[in-house]
Structures are given as C-alpha cells and as structure tokens.
CSV table of C-alpha atoms in Angstrom, one decimal:
chain,number,residue,atom,x,y,z
A,1,MET,CA,26.1,-2.6,-8.2
A,2,LEU,CA,22.9,-4.1,-6.7
A,3,LEU,CA,22.0,-0.7,-5.3
A,4,GLN,CA,22.5,0.9,-8.7
A,5,ARG,CA,20.4,-1.7,-10.4
A,6,LYS,CA,17.6,-1.2,-7.8
A,7,TRP,CA,17.7,2.6,-8.3
A,8,SER,CA,17.5,2.0,-12.1
A,9,THR,CA,14.4,-0.1,-11.6
A,10,ILE,CA,12.7,2.5,-9.4
A,11,ARG,CA,13.4,5.2,-12.0
A,12,ASN,CA,11.9,3.1,-14.8
A,13,TYR,CA,8.8,2.6,-12.7
A,14,PHE,CA,7.9,6.3,-13.1
A,15,ASN,CA,6.7,8.0,-16.2
A,16,LYS,CA,7.6,11.4,-17.6
A,17,VAL,CA,5.0,13.9,-18.8
A,18,GLU,CA,5.8,16.7,-21.2
A,19,VAL,CA,3.1,19.4,-21.5
A,20,LEU,CA,3.1,21.6,-24.7
A,21,ASP,CA,1.0,24.5,-25.7
A,22,ALA,CA,-1.6,23.3,-28.1
A,23,LYS,CA,-1.3,26.3,-30.3
A,24,THR,CA,2.5,27.2,-30.3
A,25,LYS,CA,3.8,23.7,-29.5
A,26,GLU,CA,6.1,25.4,-26.9
A,27,GLN,CA,7.0,23.3,-23.9
A,28,LEU,CA,5.3,24.6,-20.8
A,29,CYS,CA,6.2,22.0,-18.3
A,30,PHE,CA,8.2,18.8,-17.9
A,31,LEU,CA,7.0,16.5,-15.1
A,32,ASP,CA,9.6,13.9,-14.0
A,33,LYS,CA,8.9,10.8,-11.9
A,34,VAL,CA,5.1,10.7,-12.4
A,35,ASP,CA,3.4,7.7,-11.0
A,36,PRO,CA,1.9,5.6,-13.8
A,37,HIS,CA,-1.2,5.2,-11.7
A,38,SER,CA,-1.8,9.0,-11.6
A,39,THR,CA,-5.0,10.3,-13.1
A,40,ILE,CA,-5.2,13.2,-15.5
A,41,GLY,CA,-6.6,15.1,-12.6
A,42,ASP,CA,-3.4,14.5,-10.7
A,43,ILE,CA,-1.3,15.7,-13.6
A,44,LYS,CA,-3.4,18.8,-13.8
A,45,SER,CA,-2.7,19.5,-10.1
A,46,LEU,CA,1.0,19.1,-10.7
A,47,PHE,CA,0.8,21.4,-13.7
A,48,TYR,CA,-1.1,23.9,-11.6
A,49,LYS,CA,1.9,24.1,-9.2
A,50,SER,CA,4.0,25.4,-12.0
A,51,TYR,CA,1.3,27.7,-13.4
A,52,PRO,CA,-1.0,28.9,-10.6
A,53,GLN,CA,-3.0,31.1,-13.0
A,54,TRP,CA,-4.3,27.9,-14.6
A,55,TYR,CA,-6.3,26.1,-12.0
A,56,PRO,CA,-7.3,22.5,-12.9
A,57,ALA,CA,-10.8,23.4,-14.0
A,58,ARG,CA,-9.3,25.8,-16.6
A,59,GLN,CA,-7.1,23.1,-18.1
A,60,ALA,CA,-7.8,20.9,-21.1
A,61,LEU,CA,-5.1,18.2,-21.7
A,62,ARG,CA,-5.1,16.2,-25.0
A,63,LEU,CA,-2.8,13.6,-26.6
A,64,ASP,CA,-3.3,15.4,-29.9
A,65,PRO,CA,-3.5,19.2,-30.4
A,66,LYS,CA,-6.9,18.9,-32.0
A,67,GLY,CA,-8.0,15.7,-30.3
A,68,LYS,CA,-10.5,15.1,-27.6
A,69,SER,CA,-9.8,16.4,-24.1
A,70,LEU,CA,-8.8,13.7,-21.6
A,71,ARG,CA,-11.1,13.1,-18.7
A,72,ASP,CA,-9.9,13.7,-15.2
A,73,GLU,CA,-10.5,10.1,-14.1
A,74,GLU,CA,-8.4,8.6,-16.9
A,75,VAL,CA,-5.2,6.9,-15.7
A,76,LEU,CA,-1.8,7.6,-17.2
A,77,GLN,CA,-0.8,3.9,-17.6
A,78,ASN,CA,-4.0,3.2,-19.5
A,79,LEU,CA,-3.3,5.8,-22.2
A,80,PRO,CA,-1.6,5.0,-25.5
A,81,VAL,CA,1.7,6.6,-24.5
A,82,GLY,CA,5.2,5.4,-23.8
A,83,THR,CA,7.4,6.2,-20.7
A,84,THR,CA,7.4,9.8,-21.8
A,85,ALA,CA,3.9,11.1,-22.4
A,86,THR,CA,3.4,14.3,-24.5
A,87,MET,CA,0.2,16.2,-23.7
A,88,TYR,CA,-1.1,19.4,-25.2
A,89,PHE,CA,-2.6,22.1,-23.0
A,90,GLU,CA,-5.4,24.5,-23.8
A,91,ASP,CA,-6.7,27.2,-21.5
A,92,LEU,CA,-10.5,26.9,-21.2
A,93,GLY,CA,-10.8,30.4,-19.7
A,94,PRO,CA,-12.5,31.4,-16.4
A,95,GLN,CA,-14.8,28.8,-15.0
A,96,LEU,CA,-17.8,28.8,-12.6
A,97,GLY,CA,-19.3,25.8,-10.7
A,98,TRP,CA,-22.6,24.3,-11.7
A,99,THR,CA,-24.4,25.7,-8.7
A,100,THR,CA,-23.5,29.2,-9.6
A,101,VAL,CA,-24.4,28.6,-13.2
A,102,PHE,CA,-27.9,27.3,-12.3
A,103,PHE,CA,-28.6,30.1,-9.8
A,104,ALA,CA,-27.7,32.7,-12.4
A,105,GLU,CA,-29.9,31.1,-15.1
A,106,TYR,CA,-32.9,30.3,-13.0
A,107,MET,CA,-33.0,33.4,-10.7
A,108,GLY,CA,-32.7,35.7,-13.7
A,109,ALA,CA,-35.5,34.0,-15.5
A,110,LEU,CA,-37.7,34.1,-12.4
A,111,LEU,CA,-37.1,37.8,-11.6
A,112,THR,CA,-37.4,38.8,-15.3
A,113,TYR,CA,-40.9,37.3,-15.5
A,114,LEU,CA,-42.1,39.0,-12.3
A,115,LEU,CA,-41.0,42.4,-13.7
A,116,PHE,CA,-43.6,42.0,-16.4
A,117,PHE,CA,-46.2,40.5,-14.2
A,118,PHE,CA,-46.2,43.5,-11.8
A,119,ARG,CA,-46.0,45.8,-14.9
A,120,VAL,CA,-43.2,48.0,-13.7
A,121,PRO,CA,-43.0,51.4,-15.4
A,122,TYR,CA,-41.7,51.7,-19.0
A,123,ILE,CA,-42.6,48.2,-20.0
A,124,TYR,CA,-46.2,48.9,-21.1
A,125,SER,CA,-47.9,52.3,-21.3
A,126,HIS,CA,-47.5,54.5,-18.2
A,127,THR,CA,-51.2,54.1,-17.5
A,128,GLN,CA,-50.7,50.4,-17.0
A,129,ALA,CA,-47.9,50.7,-14.5
A,130,PHE,CA,-48.4,48.5,-11.5
A,131,THR,CA,-51.8,47.4,-12.6
A,132,SER,CA,-53.0,43.8,-12.8
A,133,SER,CA,-54.7,41.7,-15.5
A,134,PRO,CA,-58.4,41.0,-15.1
A,135,HIS,CA,-57.8,37.4,-16.4
A,136,SER,CA,-57.2,34.8,-13.7
A,137,VAL,CA,-55.1,32.7,-16.2
A,138,VAL,CA,-52.5,35.5,-16.2
A,139,THR,CA,-52.0,35.2,-12.4
A,140,LEU,CA,-52.1,31.4,-12.6
A,141,ALA,CA,-49.4,31.5,-15.3
A,142,CYS,CA,-47.2,33.6,-13.1
A,143,VAL,CA,-47.7,31.1,-10.2
A,144,CYS,CA,-46.8,28.2,-12.4
A,145,HIS,CA,-43.7,30.0,-13.9
A,146,THR,CA,-42.6,31.0,-10.4
A,147,PHE,CA,-43.1,27.6,-9.0
A,148,HIS,CA,-41.2,26.0,-11.9
A,149,TYR,CA,-38.1,28.1,-11.3
A,150,MET,CA,-38.3,28.0,-7.5
A,151,LYS,CA,-38.4,24.2,-7.8
A,152,ARG,CA,-35.3,24.4,-10.0
A,153,LEU,CA,-33.5,26.6,-7.4
A,154,MET,CA,-34.5,24.3,-4.5
A,155,GLU,CA,-33.3,21.3,-6.5
A,156,THR,CA,-30.0,23.0,-7.1
A,157,ILE,CA,-29.5,23.4,-3.4
A,158,PHE,CA,-31.0,20.2,-1.9
A,159,VAL,CA,-31.3,17.6,-4.7
A,160,HIS,CA,-28.7,17.8,-7.4
A,161,ARG,CA,-25.3,16.3,-6.6
A,162,PHE,CA,-22.7,17.9,-8.8
A,163,SER,CA,-19.4,16.5,-9.8
A,164,HIS,CA,-16.4,18.9,-9.9
A,165,GLY,CA,-17.4,20.0,-13.4
A,166,THR,CA,-17.5,23.7,-14.3
A,167,MET,CA,-18.7,25.8,-17.2
A,168,PRO,CA,-16.7,28.5,-19.0
A,169,LEU,CA,-17.8,32.1,-18.1
A,170,ARG,CA,-18.5,32.9,-21.8
A,171,ALA,CA,-21.0,30.0,-22.0
A,172,ILE,CA,-22.7,31.2,-18.9
A,173,VAL,CA,-23.4,34.5,-20.5
A,174,LYS,CA,-24.9,32.7,-23.5
A,175,ASN,CA,-27.1,30.5,-21.3
A,176,CYS,CA,-28.3,33.4,-19.2
A,177,ALA,CA,-29.2,35.4,-22.3
A,178,TYR,CA,-31.3,32.4,-23.5
A,179,TYR,CA,-33.2,31.9,-20.2
A,180,TRP,CA,-33.6,35.6,-19.4
A,181,GLY,CA,-34.4,36.6,-22.9
A,182,PHE,CA,-37.1,33.9,-23.4
A,183,SER,CA,-38.5,34.6,-20.0
A,184,ALA,CA,-38.9,38.3,-20.9
A,185,TRP,CA,-40.5,37.4,-24.3
A,186,LEU,CA,-43.0,35.1,-22.8
A,187,ALA,CA,-43.9,37.4,-19.9
A,188,TYR,CA,-44.3,40.4,-22.2
A,189,TYR,CA,-47.1,38.8,-24.1
A,190,ILE,CA,-48.8,36.8,-21.3
A,191,ASN,CA,-49.0,39.9,-19.1
A,192,HIS,CA,-49.8,42.4,-21.9
A,193,PRO,CA,-52.9,44.5,-21.3
A,194,LEU,CA,-54.3,43.2,-24.6
A,195,TYR,CA,-53.7,39.5,-23.8
A,196,THR,CA,-56.8,37.3,-24.5
A,197,PRO,CA,-57.6,34.2,-22.5
A,198,PRO,CA,-57.5,30.6,-24.1
A,199,SER,CA,-60.2,29.7,-26.6
A,200,TYR,CA,-61.9,27.1,-24.4
A,201,GLY,CA,-61.8,29.1,-21.2
A,202,GLU,CA,-61.6,27.6,-17.7
A,203,LEU,CA,-61.8,24.0,-18.9
A,204,GLN,CA,-58.7,24.4,-21.0
A,205,VAL,CA,-56.8,26.1,-18.2
A,206,LYS,CA,-57.8,23.5,-15.6
A,207,TYR,CA,-56.8,20.5,-17.7
A,208,ALA,CA,-53.5,22.2,-18.6
A,209,LEU,CA,-52.9,23.1,-14.9
A,210,PHE,CA,-53.4,19.5,-13.8
A,211,THR,CA,-51.0,18.2,-16.5
A,212,PHE,CA,-48.5,20.9,-15.6
A,213,ALA,CA,-48.6,19.9,-11.9
A,214,MET,CA,-48.2,16.2,-12.7
A,215,CYS,CA,-45.2,16.8,-14.9
A,216,GLU,CA,-43.6,19.0,-12.3
A,217,MET,CA,-44.0,16.3,-9.7
A,218,GLY,CA,-42.7,13.7,-12.1
A,219,ASN,CA,-39.7,15.9,-13.0
A,220,LEU,CA,-38.9,16.3,-9.3
A,221,SER,CA,-39.3,12.6,-8.6
A,222,ILE,CA,-36.8,11.7,-11.4
A,223,HIS,CA,-34.3,14.2,-10.2
A,224,MET,CA,-34.5,12.8,-6.7
A,225,SER,CA,-34.1,9.3,-8.1
A,226,LEU,CA,-31.0,10.3,-10.1
A,227,SER,CA,-29.6,12.0,-7.1
A,228,ASN,CA,-29.8,8.8,-5.1
A,229,HIS,CA,-28.0,7.1,-8.0
A,230,ARG,CA,-24.9,9.3,-7.3
A,231,VAL,CA,-22.3,9.1,-4.5
A,232,ASP,CA,-20.4,12.3,-3.8
A,233,GLY,CA,-21.4,13.7,-7.3
A,234,PHE,CA,-20.3,10.6,-9.2
A,235,ARG,CA,-22.7,8.2,-10.9
A,236,LEU,CA,-22.8,4.6,-9.8
A,237,ARG,CA,-21.8,2.1,-12.5
A,238,ARG,CA,-25.4,1.1,-13.0
A,239,PHE,CA,-28.2,2.6,-15.2
A,240,PRO,CA,-31.2,4.2,-13.4
A,241,MET,CA,-34.2,1.9,-12.7
A,242,PRO,CA,-37.8,2.6,-11.7
A,243,THR,CA,-38.6,2.6,-8.0
A,244,LYS,CA,-41.8,2.3,-5.9
A,245,ASN,CA,-42.6,5.9,-6.9
A,246,PRO,CA,-45.1,5.7,-9.8
A,247,PHE,CA,-43.5,8.8,-11.4
A,248,THR,CA,-40.3,6.9,-11.9
A,249,TRP,CA,-42.0,4.1,-13.9
A,250,LEU,CA,-41.4,6.2,-17.0
A,251,PHE,CA,-37.8,4.7,-16.7
A,252,PHE,CA,-39.4,1.5,-18.2
A,253,PHE,CA,-39.8,3.4,-21.5
A,254,VAL,CA,-37.3,6.2,-21.7
A,255,SER,CA,-33.7,6.8,-20.7
A,256,CYS,CA,-34.3,10.5,-19.7
A,257,PRO,CA,-37.8,10.8,-18.1
A,258,ASN,CA,-36.7,14.1,-16.5
A,259,TYR,CA,-36.6,15.6,-19.9
A,260,THR,CA,-39.9,14.0,-20.9
A,261,TYR,CA,-41.6,15.5,-17.8
A,262,GLU,CA,-39.9,18.9,-18.5
A,263,VAL,CA,-41.2,19.0,-22.0
A,264,GLY,CA,-44.7,17.9,-20.8
A,265,ALA,CA,-44.7,20.8,-18.3
A,266,TRP,CA,-43.9,23.4,-21.0
A,267,VAL,CA,-46.5,21.9,-23.4
A,268,SER,CA,-49.0,22.2,-20.6
A,269,PHE,CA,-48.0,25.8,-20.0
A,270,THR,CA,-48.4,26.5,-23.7
A,271,VAL,CA,-51.9,25.1,-23.7
A,272,MET,CA,-52.8,27.0,-20.5
A,273,THR,CA,-51.6,30.4,-21.9
A,274,GLN,CA,-52.3,29.7,-25.6
A,275,CYS,CA,-49.4,32.0,-26.3
A,276,LEU,CA,-47.2,31.6,-29.5
A,277,PRO,CA,-43.9,32.7,-27.8
A,278,VAL,CA,-44.4,30.0,-25.2
A,279,ALA,CA,-44.9,27.4,-28.0
A,280,ILE,CA,-41.7,28.5,-29.7
A,281,TYR,CA,-39.7,28.3,-26.4
A,282,THR,CA,-41.2,24.8,-25.8
A,283,LEU,CA,-40.1,23.7,-29.3
A,284,PHE,CA,-36.5,25.0,-28.8
A,285,GLY,CA,-36.3,23.4,-25.4
A,286,PHE,CA,-37.6,20.1,-26.8
A,287,ILE,CA,-35.0,20.1,-29.6
A,288,GLN,CA,-32.2,20.8,-27.1
A,289,MET,CA,-33.4,18.2,-24.6
A,290,THR,CA,-33.8,15.6,-27.3
A,291,ILE,CA,-30.1,16.1,-28.2
A,292,TRP,CA,-29.1,15.7,-24.6
A,293,ALA,CA,-31.3,12.6,-24.2
A,294,LYS,CA,-30.1,10.9,-27.3
A,295,GLY,CA,-26.5,11.4,-26.2
A,296,LYS,CA,-27.2,10.0,-22.8
A,297,HIS,CA,-29.2,7.1,-24.3
A,298,LYS,CA,-26.3,6.2,-26.6
A,299,ALA,CA,-23.9,6.3,-23.7
A,300,TYR,CA,-26.0,3.9,-21.6
A,301,ILE,CA,-26.3,1.5,-24.5
A,302,ARG,CA,-22.5,1.7,-25.1
A,303,GLU,CA,-21.6,1.2,-21.4
A,304,PHE,CA,-24.2,-1.4,-20.4
A,305,LYS,CA,-24.6,-4.6,-22.4
A,306,ASP,CA,-27.9,-5.5,-20.6
A,307,TYR,CA,-29.5,-2.1,-21.2
A,308,PRO,CA,-33.3,-2.5,-21.8
A,309,SER,CA,-33.9,-2.5,-25.6
A,310,VAL,CA,-37.5,-1.2,-25.1
A,311,ARG,CA,-36.2,2.2,-23.8
A,312,MET,CA,-36.2,5.2,-26.1
A,313,ALA,CA,-34.4,8.5,-25.4
A,314,ILE,CA,-37.2,10.9,-24.5
A,315,ILE,CA,-40.5,9.9,-26.0
A,316,PRO,CA,-41.8,6.4,-25.3
A,317,LEU,CA,-41.8,4.0,-28.3
A,318,ILE,CA,-41.1,6.9,-30.7
A,319,LEU,CA,-37.9,8.9,-30.1
C-alpha cells in the first residue's frame, strides 16, 4: 500500500504535454512524464525525437494556435497550464544560423559594389569596361564601403557572440535582396562615368571621411562592449553601461549607440558622395534601426526598474 502511494506521488510529480498541429488541431505527439522544470527547449528536443524532420530551430510552440511563440528558456511549471499542457506546433521552415546569414548579406553587398567599381563589362558602355574614375572621391568611397563591410564580416567572426537563434531561409532571401540590391544601386551611380564630385570639393570629402571614420570606430567599440556583456551568447541580466572607452560614453544618452554610430557613418557617406541613392538607403536604414532601437529601449525599461531615464532610443535627447 505504501509502495503504491509512493508510486502515485512520483507519477503526479511529472507533467504531460500534448502537442497539436496549429492549423489542423491534429495530435502530433503526447509526451508523458515530463519534468515540470523542463524548458520549452527541452520539450522541443523531445518532440524532435518523434519527428526528426523538425529540428528544434524549426519549431514554434504556442499555448494558443494564434498566440505568441514560447521562448526556449521558459520553464513548463511557470506556464499557465495544468498537469496536462496542450501546445500548438508550427513549422517555421528551413533555418540558417546568424553567422551564415550575416556572411551572405555582407559578402554579397561587398562584392556587388566592387563589380561596379572595377566597371566589369556590360554594366556601363563597352568603352568604359575596366576603366577607372578620374575623381579621387570615387576611389575613397569604394575604400570606405569595402572597409564598412569587411569590418562587419570580421565582427561576425571575432566579436559577435550569437545565441542559438536562427533565421528562416525565406527571410534570408529577402535580406540579401535588400543589401545586394541597394549596394548595386549605390555603386551604379557613384562609379558611373558621368558621376560628378561633391559641390564643396575636397573640404566636404575630408570632413565627411573624418566623421565616417569616427562613427565606424564608435560602432566597433559598442559592438565589443556588447560582446563583453554576453556569456556564451546570452546577455547578462544587466543593462549596458559606458566603459573607459570614450566611444562608449554615448551609452549615457542612448540605449543603442551602435545604431547611432551606424546611422552617422551612412550620413557621412552620403555627404561624401553627394549621391541621392545613398541618401535614400540611409533613410531606410535609419527607419529600420529606429524600430529596432525603440523595441530594445522599451525592453530595457520594462526589465530594469533603475534604467536611466535620460536615455533615449537612438538619438540623444530627441528619439
């Protein structure tokens, strides 16, 4: 009798998880004796054993068919479920890691620009094939553009510490089209045989180059600071703070100074080249980075009660 009661207690200690298809509501899997301390990541691994074609990165599990996807680190016993949890599964499609994503985006943008700089045949007239521009700003713009994306590639290898997140393959195609397409558009006009230098000549170019270099150094400094704020790809439970590096002092005023410096670099590149497509690309980039910065800023405020009130999202004292 005592043994039977003990076995009953052990059985009640475990949870059961039912996984249904989010679209058809068909039962895909029933997991018995799941430890209540298990994370969603653990449940995905158990589900993967039954369906090897759906590795954990492809899985989205929700408590409601149209609800928000559960994060991998969420714990089963902390969810609003009973002893039997019903979860809804959605296939996110093929996934690629962030390193692969960034390499595809940045390497493509880098090489696309160089095709126009070296004026390979069939881009401009055949008489202009493999010729060079007489304007030094064109060469300088190529150096800056190449440096920018080489820096991004080096950061991907040596600086950024990624979590186990992935991106859907279809999203990568869209992102690559954005980076490669804009890179080709900018390069076509900057390297065009009819391109004219900036209105204020060398003075405009030199000031823009100096600002560009400062913003690139600032962006790198922030990325290195944020990398030190992570352990094995996961952010420490503390918001970023300025360090002895002067470039990080922008943390006193904004939550995402890496985006501030990034926008500054592209504004400088716009002034240097005085090219309308560059200005449009800078505007689009600023809009997207502002959305990201506002989201991160709100997350910091929500998570940390002592978050500095003077900080804005991306532009000091303004936005």
